[in-house]
Coordinates of C-alpha atoms in Angstrom, one line a residue:
X1 CA 42.3 -36.6 -14.3
X2 CA 40.3 -34.6 -11.7
X3 CA 41.3 -31.0 -11.4
X4 CA 42.5 -31.3 -7.8
X5 CA 44.9 -34.2 -8.9
X6 CA 46.2 -32.0 -11.7
X7 CA 46.8 -29.2 -9.1
X8 CA 48.7 -31.6 -6.8
X9 CA 50.8 -32.7 -9.8
X10 CA 51.6 -29.1 -10.7
X11 CA 52.5 -28.3 -7.1
X12 CA 54.8 -31.3 -6.8
X13 CA 56.6 -30.5 -10.1
X14 CA 57.0 -26.9 -9.0
X15 CA 58.4 -28.0 -5.7
X16 CA 61.0 -30.0 -7.6
X17 CA 61.7 -27.5 -10.3
X18 CA 62.0 -24.5 -8.0
X19 CA 65.2 -25.5 -6.1
X20 CA 66.8 -26.7 -9.4
X21 CA 66.1 -23.5 -11.3
X22 CA 66.6 -21.1 -8.4
X23 CA 66.4 -17.5 -9.5
X24 CA 65.8 -18.6 -13.1
X25 CA 62.3 -19.7 -12.0
X26 CA 61.2 -16.1 -11.6
X27 CA 59.6 -15.7 -15.0
X28 CA 57.4 -18.8 -14.3
X29 CA 55.5 -16.7 -11.8
X30 CA 53.9 -14.7 -14.7
X31 CA 51.8 -17.8 -15.4
X32 CA 49.9 -17.3 -12.2
X33 CA 49.3 -13.6 -12.9
X34 CA 48.1 -14.4 -16.4
X35 CA 45.5 -16.9 -15.0
X36 CA 44.3 -14.4 -12.4
X37 CA 43.9 -11.7 -15.1
X38 CA 41.8 -14.1 -17.2
X39 CA 39.7 -15.0 -14.2
X40 CA 39.0 -11.3 -13.5
X41 CA 38.1 -10.7 -17.1
X42 CA 35.5 -13.5 -17.2
X43 CA 34.2 -13.2 -13.7
X44 CA 32.7 -9.7 -14.0
X45 CA 30.3 -10.6 -16.8
X46 CA 29.6 -13.9 -15.2
X47 CA 28.4 -12.2 -12.0
X48 CA 26.2 -9.8 -14.0
X49 CA 24.5 -12.6 -16.0
X50 CA 24.2 -14.9 -12.9
X51 CA 22.4 -12.2 -10.9
X52 CA 20.1 -11.3 -13.8
X53 CA 19.3 -14.9 -14.5
X54 CA 18.6 -15.6 -10.8
X55 CA 16.2 -12.7 -10.6
X56 CA 14.3 -13.8 -13.8
X57 CA 14.0 -17.4 -12.6
X58 CA 13.4 -16.8 -8.9
X59 CA 9.8 -16.6 -7.5
X60 CA 9.7 -15.5 -3.9
X61 CA 6.3 -14.9 -2.5
X62 CA 4.8 -14.2 0.9
X63 CA 6.1 -14.9 4.3
X64 CA 8.2 -17.9 3.2
X65 CA 10.2 -15.7 0.9
X66 CA 10.8 -13.1 3.5
X67 CA 11.7 -15.8 6.0
X68 CA 14.2 -17.3 3.5
X69 CA 15.9 -13.9 2.9
X70 CA 16.0 -13.1 6.6
X71 CA 17.5 -16.4 7.6
X72 CA 20.0 -16.3 4.7
X73 CA 21.1 -12.8 5.8
X74 CA 21.5 -13.9 9.5
X75 CA 23.6 -17.0 8.6
X76 CA 25.7 -15.0 6.1
X77 CA 26.3 -12.3 8.7
X78 CA 27.4 -14.9 11.3
X79 CA 29.6 -16.6 8.7
X80 CA 31.2 -13.3 7.7
X81 CA 31.7 -12.4 11.4
X82 CA 33.5 -15.7 12.1
X83 CA 35.9 -15.1 9.1
X84 CA 36.7 -11.6 10.1
X85 CA 37.1 -12.4 13.8
X86 CA 39.5 -15.3 13.1
X87 CA 41.6 -13.2 10.8
X88 CA 41.7 -10.3 13.3
X89 CA 42.6 -12.5 16.3
X90 CA 44.9 -15.0 14.7
X91 CA 46.5 -12.7 12.1
X92 CA 47.3 -15.5 9.7
X93 CA 48.5 -13.1 6.9
X94 CA 51.6 -12.3 8.9
X95 CA 53.0 -15.7 8.0
X96 CA 53.5 -14.5 4.4
X97 CA 54.3 -10.8 5.2
X98 CA 58.0 -11.1 4.3
X99 CA 57.2 -12.8 1.1
X100 CA 54.6 -10.3 -0.1
X101 CA 56.5 -7.1 0.8
X102 CA 60.1 -7.9 -0.1
X103 CA 61.6 -6.9 -3.5
X104 CA 61.4 -10.5 -4.6
X105 CA 57.9 -11.0 -3.3
X106 CA 54.7 -11.8 -5.2
X107 CA 53.4 -8.3 -5.2
X108 CA 54.7 -4.8 -5.8
X109 CA 55.1 -2.5 -2.8
X110 CA 51.8 -1.3 -1.5
X111 CA 51.5 2.4 -1.0
X112 CA 51.4 3.3 2.7
X113 CA 48.7 5.7 1.9
X114 CA 46.3 2.8 1.6
X115 CA 46.8 1.9 5.2
X116 CA 46.1 5.4 6.4
X117 CA 43.2 6.0 4.0
X118 CA 40.0 7.1 5.6
X119 CA 36.6 6.1 4.2
X120 CA 34.0 8.7 3.5
X121 CA 30.8 6.5 3.6
X122 CA 28.7 8.8 1.4
X123 CA 31.5 9.4 -1.1
X124 CA 32.3 5.7 -1.2
X125 CA 28.7 4.7 -1.8
X126 CA 28.3 7.4 -4.5
X127 CA 31.4 6.0 -6.2
X128 CA 29.6 2.8 -6.9
X129 CA 26.9 4.6 -8.9
X130 CA 28.3 4.1 -12.5
X131 CA 28.5 7.1 -14.8
X132 CA 28.1 4.8 -17.8
X133 CA 27.4 1.1 -18.5
X134 CA 30.9 0.2 -19.5
X135 CA 32.9 1.5 -16.5
X136 CA 31.8 -1.2 -14.0
X137 CA 32.9 -4.0 -16.4
X138 CA 36.1 -2.3 -17.5
X139 CA 37.2 -1.7 -13.9
X140 CA 35.7 -4.9 -12.3
X141 CA 33.6 -2.9 -9.9
X142 CA 31.4 -5.7 -8.5
X143 CA 29.0 -3.6 -6.5
X144 CA 28.3 -1.4 -9.5
X145 CA 27.9 -4.5 -11.7
X146 CA 25.4 -6.1 -9.2
X147 CA 23.5 -2.8 -9.0
X148 CA 23.2 -2.8 -12.8
X149 CA 22.2 -6.5 -12.8
X150 CA 19.5 -5.8 -10.2
X151 CA 18.0 -2.9 -12.1
X152 CA 18.2 -4.8 -15.4
X153 CA 16.7 -8.0 -13.9
X154 CA 13.8 -6.4 -12.1
X155 CA 13.1 -4.2 -15.1
X156 CA 12.8 -7.3 -17.2
X157 CA 10.5 -8.9 -14.7
X158 CA 8.3 -5.8 -14.6
X159 CA 8.2 -5.7 -18.4
X160 CA 7.2 -9.4 -18.4
X161 CA 4.3 -8.8 -16.0
X162 CA 3.3 -5.7 -17.9
X163 CA 3.2 -7.4 -21.3
X164 CA 1.6 -10.5 -19.9
X165 CA -1.2 -8.5 -18.4
X166 CA -1.6 -6.5 -21.6
X167 CA -1.8 -9.5 -23.9
X168 CA -4.5 -11.0 -21.7
X169 CA -6.9 -8.0 -22.0
X170 CA -6.2 -6.4 -25.4
X171 CA -8.9 -5.9 -27.9
X172 CA -8.0 -5.4 -31.6
X173 CA -5.8 -7.4 -33.8
X174 CA -3.0 -4.9 -34.2
X175 CA -2.6 -4.4 -30.4
X176 CA -2.6 -8.2 -29.8
X177 CA 0.1 -8.7 -32.4
X178 CA 2.1 -5.9 -30.8
X179 CA 1.8 -7.3 -27.3
X180 CA 2.7 -10.8 -28.6
X181 CA 5.8 -9.4 -30.2
X182 CA 6.7 -7.6 -27.0
X183 CA 6.2 -10.8 -24.9
X184 CA 8.3 -12.7 -27.4
X185 CA 11.0 -10.0 -27.2
X186 CA 11.1 -10.4 -23.4
X187 CA 11.4 -14.2 -23.7
X188 CA 14.2 -13.7 -26.3
X189 CA 16.1 -11.5 -23.9
X190 CA 15.7 -14.0 -21.1
X191 CA 17.0 -16.8 -23.4
X192 CA 19.9 -14.6 -24.4
X193 CA 20.8 -13.9 -20.8
X194 CA 20.7 -17.6 -20.0
X195 CA 22.9 -18.4 -23.1
X196 CA 25.4 -15.7 -22.2
X197 CA 25.6 -16.9 -18.6
X198 CA 26.4 -20.4 -20.0
X199 CA 28.9 -19.0 -22.4
X200 CA 30.8 -17.2 -19.6
X201 CA 30.7 -20.3 -17.5
X202 CA 32.2 -22.3 -20.4
X203 CA 35.0 -19.7 -20.9
X204 CA 35.7 -19.6 -17.2
X205 CA 35.8 -23.4 -17.2
X206 CA 38.5 -23.2 -19.8
X207 CA 40.5 -20.7 -17.7
X208 CA 40.1 -22.9 -14.6
X209 CA 41.8 -25.7 -16.5
X210 CA 44.9 -23.5 -16.6
X211 CA 45.1 -23.4 -12.8
X212 CA 47.5 -26.4 -12.5
X213 CA 49.9 -24.7 -14.9
X214 CA 49.6 -21.5 -12.9
X215 CA 50.2 -23.4 -9.7
X216 CA 53.3 -25.0 -11.1
X217 CA 54.7 -21.6 -12.2
X218 CA 54.0 -19.9 -8.9
X219 CA 55.3 -22.7 -6.7
X220 CA 58.5 -23.0 -8.8
X221 CA 59.1 -19.3 -8.6
X222 CA 58.3 -19.0 -4.9
X223 CA 60.4 -22.0 -3.9
X224 CA 63.2 -21.0 -6.2
X225 CA 63.4 -17.5 -4.6
X226 CA 62.4 -18.1 -1.0
X227 CA 62.9 -21.8 -0.4
X228 CA 60.2 -23.8 1.4
X229 CA 59.4 -21.1 4.0
X230 CA 56.1 -20.0 2.2
X231 CA 54.7 -23.5 2.7
X232 CA 54.3 -22.7 6.4
X233 CA 52.4 -19.6 5.6
X234 CA 50.1 -21.5 3.3
X235 CA 49.5 -24.0 6.0
X236 CA 48.4 -21.3 8.4
X237 CA 46.1 -19.8 5.7
X238 CA 44.6 -23.2 5.0
X239 CA 44.2 -24.0 8.7
X240 CA 42.4 -20.8 9.6
X241 CA 40.1 -21.2 6.6
X242 CA 39.1 -24.7 7.6
X243 CA 38.8 -23.7 11.2
X244 CA 36.3 -21.0 10.3
X245 CA 34.1 -23.2 8.2
X246 CA 34.2 -26.0 10.9
X247 CA 33.1 -23.5 13.6
X248 CA 30.2 -22.3 11.4
X249 CA 29.0 -25.8 10.8
X250 CA 29.7 -27.1 14.3
X251 CA 28.3 -24.1 16.2
X252 CA 25.9 -22.1 14.1
X253 CA 24.2 -24.9 12.2
X254 CA 24.2 -27.3 15.1
X255 CA 22.5 -24.7 17.3
X256 CA 19.8 -24.0 14.7
X257 CA 19.1 -27.7 14.3
X258 CA 19.1 -28.5 18.0
X259 CA 17.1 -25.4 19.2
X260 CA 14.8 -24.5 16.4
X261 CA 14.3 -27.3 13.8
X262 CA 13.3 -30.0 16.4
X263 CA 15.0 -32.5 14.2
X264 CA 17.5 -34.6 16.1
X265 CA 21.1 -34.0 15.4
X266 CA 21.8 -37.7 14.8
X267 CA 18.9 -37.9 12.3
X268 CA 20.0 -34.8 10.5
X269 CA 23.6 -35.9 10.0
X270 CA 22.5 -39.4 9.1
X271 CA 20.6 -38.0 6.1
X272 CA 23.1 -35.2 5.4
X273 CA 26.0 -37.6 5.0
X274 CA 25.3 -38.5 1.4
X275 CA 25.1 -34.9 0.0
X276 CA 28.0 -33.9 2.1
X277 CA 30.3 -36.7 0.8
X278 CA 29.2 -35.9 -2.8
X279 CA 29.8 -32.2 -2.4
X280 CA 33.3 -32.9 -1.1
X281 CA 34.0 -34.9 -4.3
X282 CA 32.1 -32.7 -6.8
X283 CA 33.2 -29.4 -5.3
X284 CA 29.8 -27.9 -6.2
X285 CA 26.7 -27.3 -4.1
X286 CA 24.7 -26.9 -7.3
X287 CA 25.8 -30.3 -8.7
X288 CA 24.8 -31.8 -5.3
X289 CA 21.3 -30.4 -5.5
X290 CA 19.4 -33.6 -6.4
X291 CA 21.0 -35.4 -3.4
X292 CA 20.2 -32.5 -1.2
X293 CA 16.5 -32.5 -2.2
X294 CA 16.4 -36.3 -1.6
X295 CA 17.9 -36.0 1.8
X296 CA 15.3 -33.2 2.7
X297 CA 12.5 -35.5 1.5
X298 CA 13.7 -38.2 3.9
X299 CA 13.8 -35.6 6.7
X300 CA 10.1 -34.9 6.1
X301 CA 10.6 -31.4 4.7
X302 CA 7.9 -30.3 2.3
X303 CA 8.9 -30.0 -1.3
X304 CA 7.8 -26.4 -1.4
X305 CA 10.1 -25.5 1.4
X306 CA 13.0 -27.5 0.0
X307 CA 12.6 -26.0 -3.4
X308 CA 12.6 -22.5 -1.9
X309 CA 15.5 -23.1 0.4
X310 CA 17.7 -25.3 -1.7
X311 CA 16.9 -24.3 -5.3
X312 CA 16.0 -20.6 -5.0
X313 CA 18.0 -20.0 -1.9
X314 CA 21.2 -21.3 -3.4
X315 CA 21.5 -18.1 -5.4
X316 CA 21.9 -16.1 -2.2
X317 CA 22.8 -18.6 0.5
X318 CA 26.5 -19.1 0.1
X319 CA 27.9 -19.1 3.7
X320 CA 31.0 -21.1 2.7
X321 CA 32.1 -18.5 0.1
X322 CA 31.2 -15.5 2.3
X323 CA 33.1 -16.8 5.4
X324 CA 36.2 -17.7 3.3
X325 CA 36.3 -14.3 1.6
X326 CA 36.0 -12.4 4.9
X327 CA 38.9 -14.4 6.2
X328 CA 41.0 -14.2 3.0
X329 CA 40.6 -10.4 2.4
X330 CA 42.2 -9.7 5.8
X331 CA 44.8 -12.4 5.2
X332 CA 45.9 -10.6 2.0
X333 CA 45.9 -7.2 3.7
X334 CA 48.0 -8.6 6.6
X335 CA 50.4 -10.3 4.2
X336 CA 51.1 -6.8 2.7
X337 CA 51.5 -5.2 6.2
X338 CA 48.1 -3.4 6.2
X339 CA 45.8 -3.3 9.2
X340 CA 42.4 -2.4 7.9
X341 CA 40.3 -0.3 10.2
X342 CA 36.6 -1.0 10.9
X343 CA 35.3 1.1 8.0
X344 CA 37.6 -0.8 5.5
X345 CA 36.5 -4.1 7.0
X346 CA 32.8 -3.2 6.7
X347 CA 33.4 -2.2 3.1
X348 CA 35.1 -5.5 2.4
X349 CA 32.3 -7.4 4.2
X350 CA 29.7 -5.7 2.0
X351 CA 31.7 -6.6 -1.1
X352 CA 31.9 -10.2 0.0
X353 CA 28.2 -10.4 0.4
X354 CA 27.6 -8.9 -3.0
X355 CA 30.2 -11.0 -4.8
X356 CA 28.8 -14.3 -3.5
X357 CA 25.4 -13.7 -5.2
X358 CA 24.5 -16.2 -7.8
X359 CA 27.9 -17.9 -8.1
X360 CA 27.4 -21.1 -6.0
X361 CA 27.3 -23.3 -9.0
X362 CA 30.5 -21.9 -10.6
X363 CA 33.7 -24.0 -10.2
X364 CA 36.3 -22.4 -7.9
X365 CA 33.7 -19.7 -7.1
X366 CA 35.5 -18.6 -3.9
X367 CA 38.8 -17.6 -5.5
X368 CA 37.0 -16.1 -8.5
X369 CA 34.8 -13.8 -6.4
X370 CA 37.8 -13.1 -4.0
X371 CA 39.7 -11.5 -6.9
X372 CA 36.7 -9.2 -7.5
X373 CA 36.5 -8.3 -3.8
X374 CA 40.2 -7.5 -3.5
X375 CA 39.9 -5.3 -6.6
X376 CA 36.9 -3.5 -5.1
X377 CA 38.6 -2.6 -1.8
X378 CA 41.9 -1.7 -3.5
X379 CA 44.1 -4.6 -2.3
X380 CA 46.7 -6.3 -4.5
X381 CA 45.8 -9.5 -6.2
X382 CA 49.3 -10.7 -7.1
X383 CA 49.3 -13.1 -4.1
X384 CA 46.3 -15.0 -5.3
X385 CA 48.2 -17.4 -7.6
X386 CA 50.0 -18.7 -4.5
X387 CA 46.7 -19.2 -2.7
X388 CA 45.5 -21.3 -5.6
X389 CA 47.9 -24.1 -4.5
X390 CA 45.7 -25.0 -1.5
X391 CA 42.3 -23.6 -2.7
X392 CA 41.2 -27.0 -4.0
X393 CA 41.0 -28.1 -0.4
X394 CA 39.2 -25.0 0.8
X395 CA 36.9 -25.2 -2.2
X396 CA 35.6 -28.6 -1.1
X397 CA 35.1 -27.3 2.4
X398 CA 33.2 -24.3 1.1
X399 CA 30.9 -26.6 -1.0
X400 CA 30.1 -28.8 2.0
X401 CA 29.2 -25.7 4.0
X402 CA 27.0 -24.4 1.2
X403 CA 25.1 -27.7 0.9
X404 CA 24.5 -27.8 4.7
X405 CA 23.4 -24.2 4.6
X406 CA 20.8 -25.1 1.9
X407 CA 19.5 -28.0 3.9
X408 CA 19.3 -25.9 7.1
X409 CA 17.6 -23.1 5.3
X410 CA 15.0 -25.4 3.9
X411 CA 14.3 -27.0 7.3
X412 CA 13.9 -23.6 9.0
X413 CA 11.5 -22.4 6.3
X414 CA 9.5 -25.6 6.7
X415 CA 9.5 -25.2 10.5
X416 CA 8.0 -21.8 10.2
X417 CA 5.3 -23.0 7.7
X418 CA 4.2 -26.1 9.6
X419 CA 5.0 -25.9 13.4
X420 CA 5.6 -29.3 14.9
X421 CA 4.6 -30.5 18.3

């Protein structure tokens, strides 16, 4: 049975059990908290190994690489801006404010000091420099974890180049043996990183299979204590998320295609239909990659550009996840009665950009990285289990956005390499 069907079944059972059990359903809410704690525990090492593995296996050279990074940053910034603007203007989190802040709510009372807290930029940035290698993982500090991953990944690449150059020009048997051993050691470390990444993905996959149970517990507890009022709040949350993703696709991507790519909109959407439909079903832009490459071939995009944009770029080009997180962070803050100032929102935006690196192929990547972002900016995560009830819908919309983003990035890279007309 597909995961989304299991989630729907869990939700329906919770909607039935909640009114029957009433206040006695309260302990079932702990199931959701348990799943979120497990997700946090597995997500931090997953992010570390994903970034290191992406650095080791990513070759970005010349103007095409710079163009890819520049376009990815522009699209990510626009996506993040759409998410933040929608949450600031529509204030969707207010629809769950009473639920999140009352004594029977999903989260403990939030200290009012957080709302009045001022951010010292220098102090904040220095706080992300870890004092040891354990602290970032123990405290789920994603920015610190990514900094360590970047240092570790680029150091391994430098060592690989160094040992490769040394083995090619060494005279003397002992030195050659030593260089060969060093090269073999680097290859072993790369294999270990890839294996540990896969292990954390497997563990996280097991945790994700518990989501339907968590959804049942959270829905039963929420309906038992508050009736069906929270369903309206979830509808608002879902609607704003889908609106943001639709705006990014309908405006940002369409303008790029119409004004820059010189590929007709009808032709683009005709070829994009197959990967979009598959991404909606598979809920993964990485699993859709073969269909994405095939569609780009039919659009006449060179294989070098499509490989760089869709294969390499997918590690950094996650507009769907970034837009969703920008919207959801403010949603959670509003649900707890907090109005984040510009400095807090910029900090959250930076955390969203960092958390989205390298996780496009991970199931339910949006909710996983959102837990890390909330932890980074100091917001409660107890409301996340309730958001899981509708995240299977948003997850598919995020995957569709990421697939279209990969296609667009490949087309724009190719346009810069081989001007048409």
